[in-house]
PDB file of C-alpha atoms in Angstrom:
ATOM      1  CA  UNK D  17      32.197 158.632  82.012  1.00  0.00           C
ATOM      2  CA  UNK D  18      31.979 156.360  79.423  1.00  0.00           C
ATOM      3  CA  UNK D  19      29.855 157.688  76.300  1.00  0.00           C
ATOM      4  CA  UNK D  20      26.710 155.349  76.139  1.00  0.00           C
ATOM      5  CA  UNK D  21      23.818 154.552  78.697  1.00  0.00           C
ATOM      6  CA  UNK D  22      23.185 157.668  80.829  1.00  0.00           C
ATOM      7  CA  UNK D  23      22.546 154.688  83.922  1.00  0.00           C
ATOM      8  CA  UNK D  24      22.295 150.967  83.404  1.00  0.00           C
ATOM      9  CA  UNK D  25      21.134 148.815  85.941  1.00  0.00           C
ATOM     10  CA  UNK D  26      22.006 145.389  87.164  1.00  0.00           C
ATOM     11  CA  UNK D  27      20.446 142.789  89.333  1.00  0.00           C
ATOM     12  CA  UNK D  28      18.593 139.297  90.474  1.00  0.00           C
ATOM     13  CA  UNK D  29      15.386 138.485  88.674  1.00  0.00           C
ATOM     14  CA  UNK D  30      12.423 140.298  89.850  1.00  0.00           C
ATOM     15  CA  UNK D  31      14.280 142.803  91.743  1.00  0.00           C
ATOM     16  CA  UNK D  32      11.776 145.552  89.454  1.00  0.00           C
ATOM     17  CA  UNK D  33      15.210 146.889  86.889  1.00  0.00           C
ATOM     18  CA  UNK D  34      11.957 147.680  84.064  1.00  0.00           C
ATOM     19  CA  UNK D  35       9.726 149.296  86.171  1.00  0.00           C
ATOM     20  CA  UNK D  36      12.583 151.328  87.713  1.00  0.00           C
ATOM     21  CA  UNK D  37      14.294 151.772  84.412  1.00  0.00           C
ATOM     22  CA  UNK D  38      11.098 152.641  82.589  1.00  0.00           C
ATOM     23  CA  UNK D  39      10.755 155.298  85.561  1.00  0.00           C
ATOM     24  CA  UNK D  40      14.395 156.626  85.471  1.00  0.00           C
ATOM     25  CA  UNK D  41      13.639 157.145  81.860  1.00  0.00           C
ATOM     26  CA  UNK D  42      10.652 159.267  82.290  1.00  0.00           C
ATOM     27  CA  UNK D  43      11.983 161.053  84.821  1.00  0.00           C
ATOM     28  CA  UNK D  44      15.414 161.766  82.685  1.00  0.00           C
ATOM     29  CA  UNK D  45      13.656 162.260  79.121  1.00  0.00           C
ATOM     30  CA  UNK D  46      15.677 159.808  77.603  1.00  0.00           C
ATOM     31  CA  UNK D  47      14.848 156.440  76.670  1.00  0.00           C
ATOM     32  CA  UNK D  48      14.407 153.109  78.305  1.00  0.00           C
ATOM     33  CA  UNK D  49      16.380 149.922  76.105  1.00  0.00           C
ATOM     34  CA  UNK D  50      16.223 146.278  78.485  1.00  0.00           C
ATOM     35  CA  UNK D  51      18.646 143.714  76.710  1.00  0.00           C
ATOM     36  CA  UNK D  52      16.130 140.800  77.506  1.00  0.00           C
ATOM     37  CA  UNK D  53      13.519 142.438  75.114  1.00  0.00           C
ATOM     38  CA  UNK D  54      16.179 142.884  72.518  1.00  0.00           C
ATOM     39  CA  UNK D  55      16.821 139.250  72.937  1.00  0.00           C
ATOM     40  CA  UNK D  56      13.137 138.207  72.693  1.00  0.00           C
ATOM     41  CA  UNK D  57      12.607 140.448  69.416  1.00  0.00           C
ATOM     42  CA  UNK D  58      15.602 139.434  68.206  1.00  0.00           C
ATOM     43  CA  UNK D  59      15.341 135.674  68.827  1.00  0.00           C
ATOM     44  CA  UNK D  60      11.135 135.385  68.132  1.00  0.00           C
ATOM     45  CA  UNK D  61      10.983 133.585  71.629  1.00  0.00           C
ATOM     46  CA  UNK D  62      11.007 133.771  74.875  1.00  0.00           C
ATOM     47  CA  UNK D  63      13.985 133.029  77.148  1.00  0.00           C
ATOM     48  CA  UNK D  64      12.892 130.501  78.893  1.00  0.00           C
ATOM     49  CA  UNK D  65      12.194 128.813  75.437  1.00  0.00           C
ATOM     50  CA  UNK D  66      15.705 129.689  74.764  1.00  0.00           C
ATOM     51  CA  UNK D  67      17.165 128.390  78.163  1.00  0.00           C
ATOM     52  CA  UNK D  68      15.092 125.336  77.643  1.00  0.00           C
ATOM     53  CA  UNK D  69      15.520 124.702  73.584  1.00  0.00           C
ATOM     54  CA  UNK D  70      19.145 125.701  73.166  1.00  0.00           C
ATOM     55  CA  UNK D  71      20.441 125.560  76.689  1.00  0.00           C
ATOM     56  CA  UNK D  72      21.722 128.271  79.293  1.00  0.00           C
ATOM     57  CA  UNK D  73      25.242 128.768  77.610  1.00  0.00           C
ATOM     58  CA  UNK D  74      23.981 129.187  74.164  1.00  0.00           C
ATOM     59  CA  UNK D  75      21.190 131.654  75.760  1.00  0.00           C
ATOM     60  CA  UNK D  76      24.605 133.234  77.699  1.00  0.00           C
ATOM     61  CA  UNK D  77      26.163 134.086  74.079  1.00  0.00           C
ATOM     62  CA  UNK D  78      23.298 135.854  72.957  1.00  0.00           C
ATOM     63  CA  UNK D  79      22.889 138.074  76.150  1.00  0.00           C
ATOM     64  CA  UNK D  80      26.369 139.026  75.886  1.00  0.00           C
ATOM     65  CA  UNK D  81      26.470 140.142  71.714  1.00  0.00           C
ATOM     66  CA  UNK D  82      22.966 142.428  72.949  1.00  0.00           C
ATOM     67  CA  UNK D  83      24.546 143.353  76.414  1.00  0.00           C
ATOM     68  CA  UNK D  84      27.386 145.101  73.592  1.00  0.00           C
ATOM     69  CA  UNK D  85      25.041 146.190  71.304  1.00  0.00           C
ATOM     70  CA  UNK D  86      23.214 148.326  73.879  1.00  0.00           C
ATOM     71  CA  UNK D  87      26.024 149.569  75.541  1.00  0.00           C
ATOM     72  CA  UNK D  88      27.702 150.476  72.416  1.00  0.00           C
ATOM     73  CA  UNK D  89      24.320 152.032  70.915  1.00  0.00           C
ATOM     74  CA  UNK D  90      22.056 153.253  73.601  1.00  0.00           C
ATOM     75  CA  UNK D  91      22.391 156.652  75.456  1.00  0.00           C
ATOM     76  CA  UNK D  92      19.458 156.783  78.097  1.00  0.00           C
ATOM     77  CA  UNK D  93      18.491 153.949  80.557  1.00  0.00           C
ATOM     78  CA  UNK D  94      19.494 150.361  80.092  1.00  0.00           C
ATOM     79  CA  UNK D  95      18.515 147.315  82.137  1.00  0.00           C
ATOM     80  CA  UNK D  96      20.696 144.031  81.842  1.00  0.00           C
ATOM     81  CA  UNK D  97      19.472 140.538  82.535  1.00  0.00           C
ATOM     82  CA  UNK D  98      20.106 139.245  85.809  1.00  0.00           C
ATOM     83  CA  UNK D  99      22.884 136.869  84.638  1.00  0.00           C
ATOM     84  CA  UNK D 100      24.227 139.057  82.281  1.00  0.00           C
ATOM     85  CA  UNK D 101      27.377 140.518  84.979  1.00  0.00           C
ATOM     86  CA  UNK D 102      28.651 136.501  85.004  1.00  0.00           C
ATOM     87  CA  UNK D 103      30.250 137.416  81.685  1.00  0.00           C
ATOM     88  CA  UNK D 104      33.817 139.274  82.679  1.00  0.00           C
ATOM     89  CA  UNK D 105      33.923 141.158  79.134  1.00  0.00           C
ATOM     90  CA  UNK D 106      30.912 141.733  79.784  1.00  0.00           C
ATOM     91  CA  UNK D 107      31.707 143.339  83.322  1.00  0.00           C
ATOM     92  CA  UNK D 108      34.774 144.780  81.584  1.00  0.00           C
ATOM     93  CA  UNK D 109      32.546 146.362  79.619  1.00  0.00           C
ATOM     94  CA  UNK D 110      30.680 148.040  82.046  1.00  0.00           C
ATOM     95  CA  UNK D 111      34.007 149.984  83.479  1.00  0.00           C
ATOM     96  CA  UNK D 112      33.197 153.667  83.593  1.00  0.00           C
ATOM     97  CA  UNK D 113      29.549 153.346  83.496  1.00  0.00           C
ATOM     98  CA  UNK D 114      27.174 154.453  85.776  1.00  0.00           C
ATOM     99  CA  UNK D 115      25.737 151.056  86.505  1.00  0.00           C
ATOM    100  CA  UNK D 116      23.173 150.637  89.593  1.00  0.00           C
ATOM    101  CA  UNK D 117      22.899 147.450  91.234  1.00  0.00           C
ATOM    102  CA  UNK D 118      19.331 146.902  92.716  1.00  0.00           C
ATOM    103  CA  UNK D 119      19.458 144.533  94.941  1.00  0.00           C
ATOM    104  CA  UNK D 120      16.991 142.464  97.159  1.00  0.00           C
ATOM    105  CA  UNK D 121      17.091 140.047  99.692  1.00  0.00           C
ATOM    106  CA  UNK D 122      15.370 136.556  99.939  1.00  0.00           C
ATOM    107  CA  UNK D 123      11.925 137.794 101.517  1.00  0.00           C
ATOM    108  CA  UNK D 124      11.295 140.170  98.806  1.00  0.00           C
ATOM    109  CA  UNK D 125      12.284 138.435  95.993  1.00  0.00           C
ATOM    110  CA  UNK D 126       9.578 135.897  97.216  1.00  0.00           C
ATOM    111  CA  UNK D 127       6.737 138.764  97.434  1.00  0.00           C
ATOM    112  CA  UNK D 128       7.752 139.875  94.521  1.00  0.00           C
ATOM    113  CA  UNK D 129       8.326 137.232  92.361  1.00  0.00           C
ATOM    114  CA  UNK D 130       6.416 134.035  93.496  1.00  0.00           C
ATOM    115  CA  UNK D 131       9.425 132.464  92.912  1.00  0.00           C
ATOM    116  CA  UNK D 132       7.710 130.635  90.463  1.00  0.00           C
ATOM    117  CA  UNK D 133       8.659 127.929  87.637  1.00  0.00           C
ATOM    118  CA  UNK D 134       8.228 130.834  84.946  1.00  0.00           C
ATOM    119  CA  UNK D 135      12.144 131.468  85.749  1.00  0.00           C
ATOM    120  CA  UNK D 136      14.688 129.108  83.850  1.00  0.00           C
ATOM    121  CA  UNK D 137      17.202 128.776  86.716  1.00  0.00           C
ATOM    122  CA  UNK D 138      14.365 128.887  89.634  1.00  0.00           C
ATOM    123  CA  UNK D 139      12.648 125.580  88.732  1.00  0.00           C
ATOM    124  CA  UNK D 140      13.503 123.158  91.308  1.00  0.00           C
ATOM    125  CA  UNK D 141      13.479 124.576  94.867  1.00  0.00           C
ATOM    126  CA  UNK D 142      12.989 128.111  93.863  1.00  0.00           C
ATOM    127  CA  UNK D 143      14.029 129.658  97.080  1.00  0.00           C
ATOM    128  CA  UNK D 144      17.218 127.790  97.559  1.00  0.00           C
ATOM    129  CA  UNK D 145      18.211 128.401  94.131  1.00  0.00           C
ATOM    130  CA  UNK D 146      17.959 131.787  94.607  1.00  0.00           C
ATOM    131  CA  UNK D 147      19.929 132.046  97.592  1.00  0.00           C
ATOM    132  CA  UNK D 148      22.342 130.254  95.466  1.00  0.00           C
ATOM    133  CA  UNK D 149      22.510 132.397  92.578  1.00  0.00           C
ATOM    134  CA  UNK D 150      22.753 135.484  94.588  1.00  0.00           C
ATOM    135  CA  UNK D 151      25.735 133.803  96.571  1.00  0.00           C
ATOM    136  CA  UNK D 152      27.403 133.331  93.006  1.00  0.00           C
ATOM    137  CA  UNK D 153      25.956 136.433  91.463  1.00  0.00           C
ATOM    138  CA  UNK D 154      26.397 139.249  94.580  1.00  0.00           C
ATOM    139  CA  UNK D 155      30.106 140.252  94.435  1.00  0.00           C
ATOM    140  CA  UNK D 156      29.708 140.525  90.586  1.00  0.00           C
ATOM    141  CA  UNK D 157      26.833 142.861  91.140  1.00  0.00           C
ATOM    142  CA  UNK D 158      28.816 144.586  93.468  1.00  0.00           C
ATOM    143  CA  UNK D 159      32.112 144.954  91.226  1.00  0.00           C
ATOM    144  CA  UNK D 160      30.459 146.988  88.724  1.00  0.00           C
ATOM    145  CA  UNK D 161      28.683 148.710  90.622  1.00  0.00           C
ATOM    146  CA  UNK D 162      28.992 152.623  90.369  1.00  0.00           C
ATOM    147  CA  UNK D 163      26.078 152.763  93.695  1.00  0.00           C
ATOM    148  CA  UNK D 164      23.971 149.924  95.014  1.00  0.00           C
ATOM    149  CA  UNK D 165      20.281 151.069  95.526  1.00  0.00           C
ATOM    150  CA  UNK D 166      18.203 148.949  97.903  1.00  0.00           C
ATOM    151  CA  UNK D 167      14.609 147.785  96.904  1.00  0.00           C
ATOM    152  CA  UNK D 168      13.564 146.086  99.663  1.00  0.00           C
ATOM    153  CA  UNK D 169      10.700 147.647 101.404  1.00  0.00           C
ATOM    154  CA  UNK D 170      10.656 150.522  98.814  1.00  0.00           C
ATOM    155  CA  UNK D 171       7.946 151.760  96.106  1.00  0.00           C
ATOM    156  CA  UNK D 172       9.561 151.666  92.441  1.00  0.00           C
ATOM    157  CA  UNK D 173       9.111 155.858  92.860  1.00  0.00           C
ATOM    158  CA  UNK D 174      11.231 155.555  95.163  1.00  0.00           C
ATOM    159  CA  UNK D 175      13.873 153.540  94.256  1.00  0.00           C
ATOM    160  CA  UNK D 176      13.927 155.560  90.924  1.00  0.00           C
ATOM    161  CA  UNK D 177      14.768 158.490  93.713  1.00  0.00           C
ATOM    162  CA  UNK D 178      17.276 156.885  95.281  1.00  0.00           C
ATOM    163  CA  UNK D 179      18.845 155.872  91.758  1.00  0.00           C
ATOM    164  CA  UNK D 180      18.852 159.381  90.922  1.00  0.00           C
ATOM    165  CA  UNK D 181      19.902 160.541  94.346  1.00  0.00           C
ATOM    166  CA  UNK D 182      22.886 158.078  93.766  1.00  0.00           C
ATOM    167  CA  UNK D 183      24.034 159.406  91.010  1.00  0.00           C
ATOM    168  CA  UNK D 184      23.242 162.803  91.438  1.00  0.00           C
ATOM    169  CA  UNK D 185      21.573 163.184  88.422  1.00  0.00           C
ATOM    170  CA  UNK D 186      18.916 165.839  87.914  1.00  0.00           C
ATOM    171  CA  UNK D 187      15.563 165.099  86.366  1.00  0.00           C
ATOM    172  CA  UNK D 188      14.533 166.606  83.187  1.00  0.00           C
TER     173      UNK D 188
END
């Protein structure tokens, strides 16, 4: 393994990578880093402020300098943004971690999530759009994937389980 994030997870929007990371953490006694807070503390605003004032490629450039930063400087658990496996240096970047893809299907991620207008890319026809970005966004989930956890159905105890399980890492 690559020295770094003891687990970093990947996937859609709303698919619960905090709440699960924030758990794996716990459970690990490490910490718990998520790149879009670094972004918000770094930037003073929110990301949708930064999708909407600056535009989704600019907001792209600044996921991928944190995406390094934390992967460079964190050792316990790390949760990207959803969008943040488009990047391939990014995903080359990711080789020989253990990265977790969470994933979700449609149903959930409207229980879940509301779908609502708070997400950037989910504004217009939420639930076609993110159909759509999963059809874009899946195999890249996939490719650097070291295990893909299903969340569908599940409590956030016990995806952090089946994270761990995955891995077959130990709890502290």
């Amino acid at each position: 393994m690559t020295a770094g994030p003891l687990v970093v997870l990947v996937g859609p929007m709303g698919v619960g990578k905090t709440t699960v990371g924030a758990l794996l953490a716990e459970r690990l006694g490490c910490a718990y880093r998520d790149t879009d807070g670094d972004i918000v503390a770094e930037q003073g605003r929110t990301i949708a402020d930064i999708f909407v004032d600056d535009g989704e490629p600019a907001f792209r450039a600044i996921e991928k300098r944190a995406v390094g930063r934390a992967l460079a400087g964190h050792d316990g658990v790390l949760a990207l943004g959803g969008g943040s496996i488009l990047d391939e240096d990014t995903r080359t970047l990711l080789t020989g971690h253990r990265v977790v893809y969470l994933s979700m299907e449609v149903e959930e991620a409207v229980q879940r999530t509301g779908l609502n207008v708070a997400r950037p890319l989910l504004a217009v026809n939420p639930r076609r759009q993110w159909r759509d970005l999963m059809e874009a966004r899946r195999h890249l989930y996939t490719e650097v994937a070291s295990a893909v956890v299903p969340t569908d159905g599940r409590t956030p105890e016990e995806v952090a389980q089946a994270v761990l399980d995955a891995l077959e890492l130990k709890e502290a």
